[in-house]
GROMACS .gro file of C-alpha atoms in nm:
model
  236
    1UNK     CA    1  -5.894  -7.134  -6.685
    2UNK     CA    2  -5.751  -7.088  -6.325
    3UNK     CA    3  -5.796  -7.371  -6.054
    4UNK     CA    4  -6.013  -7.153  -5.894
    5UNK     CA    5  -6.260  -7.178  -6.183
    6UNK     CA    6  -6.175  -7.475  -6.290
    7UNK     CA    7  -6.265  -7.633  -5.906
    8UNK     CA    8  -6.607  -7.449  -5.909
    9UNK     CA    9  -6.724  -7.558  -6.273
   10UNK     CA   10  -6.637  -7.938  -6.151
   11UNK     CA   11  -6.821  -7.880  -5.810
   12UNK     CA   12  -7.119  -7.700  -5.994
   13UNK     CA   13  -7.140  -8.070  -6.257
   14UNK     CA   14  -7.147  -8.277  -5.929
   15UNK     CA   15  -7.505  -8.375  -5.878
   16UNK     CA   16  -7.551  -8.123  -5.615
   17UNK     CA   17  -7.344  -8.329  -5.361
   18UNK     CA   18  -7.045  -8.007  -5.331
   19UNK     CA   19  -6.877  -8.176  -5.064
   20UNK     CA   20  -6.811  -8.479  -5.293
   21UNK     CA   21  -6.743  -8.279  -5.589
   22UNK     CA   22  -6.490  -8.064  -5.395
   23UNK     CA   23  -6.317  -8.391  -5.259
   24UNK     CA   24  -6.275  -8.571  -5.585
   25UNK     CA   25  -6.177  -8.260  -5.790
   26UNK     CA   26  -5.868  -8.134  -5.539
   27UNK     CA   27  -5.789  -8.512  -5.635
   28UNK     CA   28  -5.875  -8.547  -5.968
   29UNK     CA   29  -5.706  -8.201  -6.056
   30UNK     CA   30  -5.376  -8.274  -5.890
   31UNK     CA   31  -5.298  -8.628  -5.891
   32UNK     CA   32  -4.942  -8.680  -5.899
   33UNK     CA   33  -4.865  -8.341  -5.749
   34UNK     CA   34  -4.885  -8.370  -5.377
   35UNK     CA   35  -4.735  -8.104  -5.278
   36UNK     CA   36  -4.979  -7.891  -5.463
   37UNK     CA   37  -5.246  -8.076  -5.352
   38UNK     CA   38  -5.128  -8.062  -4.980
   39UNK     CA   39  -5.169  -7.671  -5.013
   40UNK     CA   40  -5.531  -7.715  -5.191
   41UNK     CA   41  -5.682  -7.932  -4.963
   42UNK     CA   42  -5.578  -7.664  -4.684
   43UNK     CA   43  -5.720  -7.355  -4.885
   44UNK     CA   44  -6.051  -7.543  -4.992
   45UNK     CA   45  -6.089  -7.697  -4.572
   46UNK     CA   46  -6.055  -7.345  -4.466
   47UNK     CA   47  -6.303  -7.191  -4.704
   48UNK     CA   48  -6.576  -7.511  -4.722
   49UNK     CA   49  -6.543  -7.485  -4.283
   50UNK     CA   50  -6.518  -7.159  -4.244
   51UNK     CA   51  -6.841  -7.152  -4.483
   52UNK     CA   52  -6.991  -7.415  -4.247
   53UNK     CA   53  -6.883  -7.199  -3.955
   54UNK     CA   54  -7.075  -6.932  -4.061
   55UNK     CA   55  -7.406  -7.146  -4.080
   56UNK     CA   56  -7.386  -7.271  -3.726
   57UNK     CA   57  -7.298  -6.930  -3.586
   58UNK     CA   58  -7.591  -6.777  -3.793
   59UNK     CA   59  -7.452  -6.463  -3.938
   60UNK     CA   60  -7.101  -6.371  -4.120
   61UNK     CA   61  -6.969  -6.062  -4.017
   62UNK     CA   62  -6.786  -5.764  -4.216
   63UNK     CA   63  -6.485  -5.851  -3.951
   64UNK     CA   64  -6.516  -6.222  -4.077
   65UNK     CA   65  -6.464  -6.122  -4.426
   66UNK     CA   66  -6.162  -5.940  -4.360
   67UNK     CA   67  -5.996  -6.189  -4.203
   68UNK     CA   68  -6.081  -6.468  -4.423
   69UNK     CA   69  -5.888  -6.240  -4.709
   70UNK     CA   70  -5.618  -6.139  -4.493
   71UNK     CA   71  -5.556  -6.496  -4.486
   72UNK     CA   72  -5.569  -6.599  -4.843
   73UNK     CA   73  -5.448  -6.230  -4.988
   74UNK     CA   74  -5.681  -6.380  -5.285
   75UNK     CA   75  -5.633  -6.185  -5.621
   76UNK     CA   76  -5.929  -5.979  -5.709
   77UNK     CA   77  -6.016  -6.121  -6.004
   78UNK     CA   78  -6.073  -6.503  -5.794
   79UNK     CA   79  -6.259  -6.332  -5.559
   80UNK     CA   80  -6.623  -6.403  -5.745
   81UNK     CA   81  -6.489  -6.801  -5.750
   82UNK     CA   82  -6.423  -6.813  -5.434
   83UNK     CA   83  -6.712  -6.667  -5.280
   84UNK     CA   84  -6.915  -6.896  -5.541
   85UNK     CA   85  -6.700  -7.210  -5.342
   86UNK     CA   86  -6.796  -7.066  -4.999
   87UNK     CA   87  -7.170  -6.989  -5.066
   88UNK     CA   88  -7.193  -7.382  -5.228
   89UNK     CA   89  -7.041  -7.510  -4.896
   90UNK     CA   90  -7.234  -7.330  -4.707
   91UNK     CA   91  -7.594  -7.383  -4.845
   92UNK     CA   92  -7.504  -7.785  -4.881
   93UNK     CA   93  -7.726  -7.947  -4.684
   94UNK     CA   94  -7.414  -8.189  -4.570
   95UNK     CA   95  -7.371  -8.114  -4.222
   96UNK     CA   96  -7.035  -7.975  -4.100
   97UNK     CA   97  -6.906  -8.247  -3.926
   98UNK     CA   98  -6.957  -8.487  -4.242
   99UNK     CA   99  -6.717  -8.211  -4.422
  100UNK     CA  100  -6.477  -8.228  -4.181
  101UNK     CA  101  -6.480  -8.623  -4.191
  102UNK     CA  102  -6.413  -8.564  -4.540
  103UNK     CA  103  -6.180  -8.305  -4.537
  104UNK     CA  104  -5.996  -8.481  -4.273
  105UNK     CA  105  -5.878  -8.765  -4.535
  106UNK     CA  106  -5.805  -8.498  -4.805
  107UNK     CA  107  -5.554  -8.331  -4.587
  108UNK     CA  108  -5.452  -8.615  -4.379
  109UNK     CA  109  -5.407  -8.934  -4.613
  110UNK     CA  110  -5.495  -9.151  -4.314
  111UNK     CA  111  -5.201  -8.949  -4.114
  112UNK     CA  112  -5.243  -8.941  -3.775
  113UNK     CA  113  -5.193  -8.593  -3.583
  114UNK     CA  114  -5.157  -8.417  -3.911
  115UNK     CA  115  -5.007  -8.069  -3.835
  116UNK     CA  116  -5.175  -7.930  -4.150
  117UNK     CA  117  -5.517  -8.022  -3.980
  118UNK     CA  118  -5.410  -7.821  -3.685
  119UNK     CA  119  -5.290  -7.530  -3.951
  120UNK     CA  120  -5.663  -7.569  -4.062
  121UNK     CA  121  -5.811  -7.519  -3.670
  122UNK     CA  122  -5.598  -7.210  -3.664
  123UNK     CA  123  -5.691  -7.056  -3.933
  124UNK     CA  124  -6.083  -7.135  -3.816
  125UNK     CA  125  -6.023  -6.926  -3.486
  126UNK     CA  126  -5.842  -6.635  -3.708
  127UNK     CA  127  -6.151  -6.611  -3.887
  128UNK     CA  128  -6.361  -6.651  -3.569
  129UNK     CA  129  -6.246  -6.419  -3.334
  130UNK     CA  130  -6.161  -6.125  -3.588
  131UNK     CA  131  -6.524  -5.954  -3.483
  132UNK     CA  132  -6.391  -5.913  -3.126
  133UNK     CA  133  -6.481  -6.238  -2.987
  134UNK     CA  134  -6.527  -6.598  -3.050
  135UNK     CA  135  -6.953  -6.721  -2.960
  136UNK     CA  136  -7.014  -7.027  -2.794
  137UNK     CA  137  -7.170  -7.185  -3.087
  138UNK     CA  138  -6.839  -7.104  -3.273
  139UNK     CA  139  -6.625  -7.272  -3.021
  140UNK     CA  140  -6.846  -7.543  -2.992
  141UNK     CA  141  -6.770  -7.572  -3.390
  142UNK     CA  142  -6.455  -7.580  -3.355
  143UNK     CA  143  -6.365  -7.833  -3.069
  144UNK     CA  144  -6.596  -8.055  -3.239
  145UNK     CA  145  -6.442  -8.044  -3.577
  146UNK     CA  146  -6.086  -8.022  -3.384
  147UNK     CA  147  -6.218  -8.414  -3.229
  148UNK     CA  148  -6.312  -8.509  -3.562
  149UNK     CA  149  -5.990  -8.442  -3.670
  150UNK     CA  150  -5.827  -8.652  -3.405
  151UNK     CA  151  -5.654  -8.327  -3.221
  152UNK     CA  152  -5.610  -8.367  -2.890
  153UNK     CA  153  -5.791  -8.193  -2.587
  154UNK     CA  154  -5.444  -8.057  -2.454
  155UNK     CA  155  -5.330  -7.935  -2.811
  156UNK     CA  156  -5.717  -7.794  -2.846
  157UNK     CA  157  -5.706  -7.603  -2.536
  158UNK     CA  158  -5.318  -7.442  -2.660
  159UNK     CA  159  -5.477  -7.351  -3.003
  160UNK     CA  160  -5.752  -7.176  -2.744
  161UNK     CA  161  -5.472  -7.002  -2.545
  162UNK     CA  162  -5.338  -6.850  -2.855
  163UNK     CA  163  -5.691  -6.687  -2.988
  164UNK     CA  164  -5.876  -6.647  -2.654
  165UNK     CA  165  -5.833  -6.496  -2.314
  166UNK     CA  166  -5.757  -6.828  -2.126
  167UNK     CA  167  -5.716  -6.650  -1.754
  168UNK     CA  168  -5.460  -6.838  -1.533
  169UNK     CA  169  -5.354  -7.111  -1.832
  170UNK     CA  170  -5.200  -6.778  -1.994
  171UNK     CA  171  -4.955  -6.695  -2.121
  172UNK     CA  172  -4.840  -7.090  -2.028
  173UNK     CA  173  -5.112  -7.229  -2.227
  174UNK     CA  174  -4.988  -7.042  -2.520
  175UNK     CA  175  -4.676  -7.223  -2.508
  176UNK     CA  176  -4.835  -7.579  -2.391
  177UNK     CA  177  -4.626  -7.572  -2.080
  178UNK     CA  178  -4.781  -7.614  -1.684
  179UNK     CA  179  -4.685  -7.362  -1.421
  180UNK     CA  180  -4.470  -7.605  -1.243
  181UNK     CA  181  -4.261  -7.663  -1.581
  182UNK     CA  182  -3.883  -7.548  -1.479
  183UNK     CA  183  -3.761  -7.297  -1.721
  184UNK     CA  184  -3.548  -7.513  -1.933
  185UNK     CA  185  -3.815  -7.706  -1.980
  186UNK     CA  186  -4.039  -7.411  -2.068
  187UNK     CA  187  -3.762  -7.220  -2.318
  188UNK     CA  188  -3.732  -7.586  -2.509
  189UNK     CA  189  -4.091  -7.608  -2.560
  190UNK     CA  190  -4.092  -7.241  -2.710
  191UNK     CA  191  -3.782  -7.323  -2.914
  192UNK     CA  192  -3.939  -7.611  -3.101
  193UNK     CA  193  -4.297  -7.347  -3.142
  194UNK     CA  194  -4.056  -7.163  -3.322
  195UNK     CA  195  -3.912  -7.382  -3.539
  196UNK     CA  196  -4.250  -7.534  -3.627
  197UNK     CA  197  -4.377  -7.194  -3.743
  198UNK     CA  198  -4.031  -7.091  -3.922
  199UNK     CA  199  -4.205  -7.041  -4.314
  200UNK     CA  200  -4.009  -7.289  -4.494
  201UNK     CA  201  -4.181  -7.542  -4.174
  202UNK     CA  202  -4.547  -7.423  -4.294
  203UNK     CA  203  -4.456  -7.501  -4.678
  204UNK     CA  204  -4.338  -7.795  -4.617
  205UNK     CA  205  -4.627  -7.949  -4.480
  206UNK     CA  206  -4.907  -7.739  -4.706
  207UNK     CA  207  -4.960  -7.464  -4.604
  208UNK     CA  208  -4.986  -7.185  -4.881
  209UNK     CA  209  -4.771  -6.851  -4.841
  210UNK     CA  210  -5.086  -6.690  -4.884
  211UNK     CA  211  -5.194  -6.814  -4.513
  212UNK     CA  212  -4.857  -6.667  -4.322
  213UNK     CA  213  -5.040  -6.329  -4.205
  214UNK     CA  214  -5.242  -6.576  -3.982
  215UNK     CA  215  -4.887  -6.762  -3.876
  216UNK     CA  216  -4.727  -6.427  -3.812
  217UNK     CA  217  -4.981  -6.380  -3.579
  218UNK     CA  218  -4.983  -6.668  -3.433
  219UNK     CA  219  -4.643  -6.630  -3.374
  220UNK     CA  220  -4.641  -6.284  -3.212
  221UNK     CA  221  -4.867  -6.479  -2.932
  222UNK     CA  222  -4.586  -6.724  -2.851
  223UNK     CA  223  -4.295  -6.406  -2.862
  224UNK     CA  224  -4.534  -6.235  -2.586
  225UNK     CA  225  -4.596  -6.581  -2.404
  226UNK     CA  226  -4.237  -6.662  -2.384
  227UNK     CA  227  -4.131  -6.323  -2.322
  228UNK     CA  228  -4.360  -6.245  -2.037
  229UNK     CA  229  -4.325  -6.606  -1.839
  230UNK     CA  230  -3.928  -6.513  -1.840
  231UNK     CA  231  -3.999  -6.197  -1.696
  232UNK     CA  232  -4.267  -6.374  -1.479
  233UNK     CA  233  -3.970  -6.624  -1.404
  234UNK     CA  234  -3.731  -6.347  -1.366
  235UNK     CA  235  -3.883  -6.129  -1.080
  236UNK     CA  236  -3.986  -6.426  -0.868
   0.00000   0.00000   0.00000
């Protein structure tokens, strides 16, 4: 049996409350293998939010779909498990923010400014904005679960800058760097970006291989940030 089976036949024996059952059987099934856990919690936040995403916006779309498997790659034949995990979150009658509350402590261990929280935000606008454009009810979603998660408004509003067209805080807000920032200042701060999102980075703090096509994106954003401030910089 594969985890993805084994997590929905331990979700489908828990009394109808998923969002417990999902909780305590990422826990039960991996306890004393954090690591693997670490990567679990991620894949199951992504799914049970994006799930809960869905419900607030009203409608999933065909784009939606895509994205959410170009982000997991999952095998064909965990496909049907999956979708059986999604469509549980999704009809719960839990409201989103109690899963995030939850989901928050299964990624987080009580860690403040978790990056693989912020890893889960990011994946939430992938799967957003892959029909064109992210709705106001979907970015109200998201900056509430972001402030459930303890994420900043400044590190909110850079996640933004990276998925959405942010007008004059672009390409700077990709980066997380003001306008008046000197250009050391501003080639440091896109540096470290880089090193954060280096894969053996992402790993390390949980997030699965299966989630890079979303972090190679990501990281084509900061490449054209960086590259057109320093031509910005450059001409002045």
């Amino acid at each position: 049996m594969s985890f993805w089976e084994k997590l929905v036949h331990f979700v489908s024996q828990s009394a109808g409350n998923v969002l417990s059952g999902v909780v305590e059987a990422v826990r039960t099934l991996f306890e004393g293998d954090p690591e693997t856990r670490r990567q679990v919690a991620f894949s199951v936040s992504l799914i049970a939010l994006s799930a809960k995403m869905a419900k607030a916006d009203g409608f999933v779309t065909m784009e939606e779909v895509a994205a959410f498997h170009e982000i997991f790659e999952i095998p064909e034949e965990e496909r049907v498990n999956v979708a059986r995990l999604y469509n549980l979150a999704r009809q719960d009658i839990a409201g989103y923010d109690a899963y995030a509350r939850k989901l928050k402590g299964l990624c987080s261990d009580g860690e403040e400014g978790c990056p693989l929280l912020e890893e889960v935000i990011d994946g939430l606008f992938h799967i957003a904005k892959a029909d064109g454009s992210i709705h106001e009810k979907e970015l109200d979603f998201l900056a509430h679960v972001a402030e459930i998660f303890g994420i900043s408004e400044a590190r909110f509003q850079t996640i933004c800058a990276r998925h959405m067209d942010m007008g004059d805080r672009d390409p700077y807000g990709v980066l997380g760097v003001s306008r008046n920032d000197d250009f050391k200042t501003i080639r440091s701060r896109y540096r470290a970006l880089v090193a954060e999102n280096h894969p053996d980075r992402l790993i390390a703090r949980g997030v699965p291989k299966e989630f890079h096509a979303a972090a190679n994106d990501r990281m084509a954003r900061i490449n054209a940030a960086y590259e057109a401030i320093e031509r910005e910089l450059k001409a002045a």
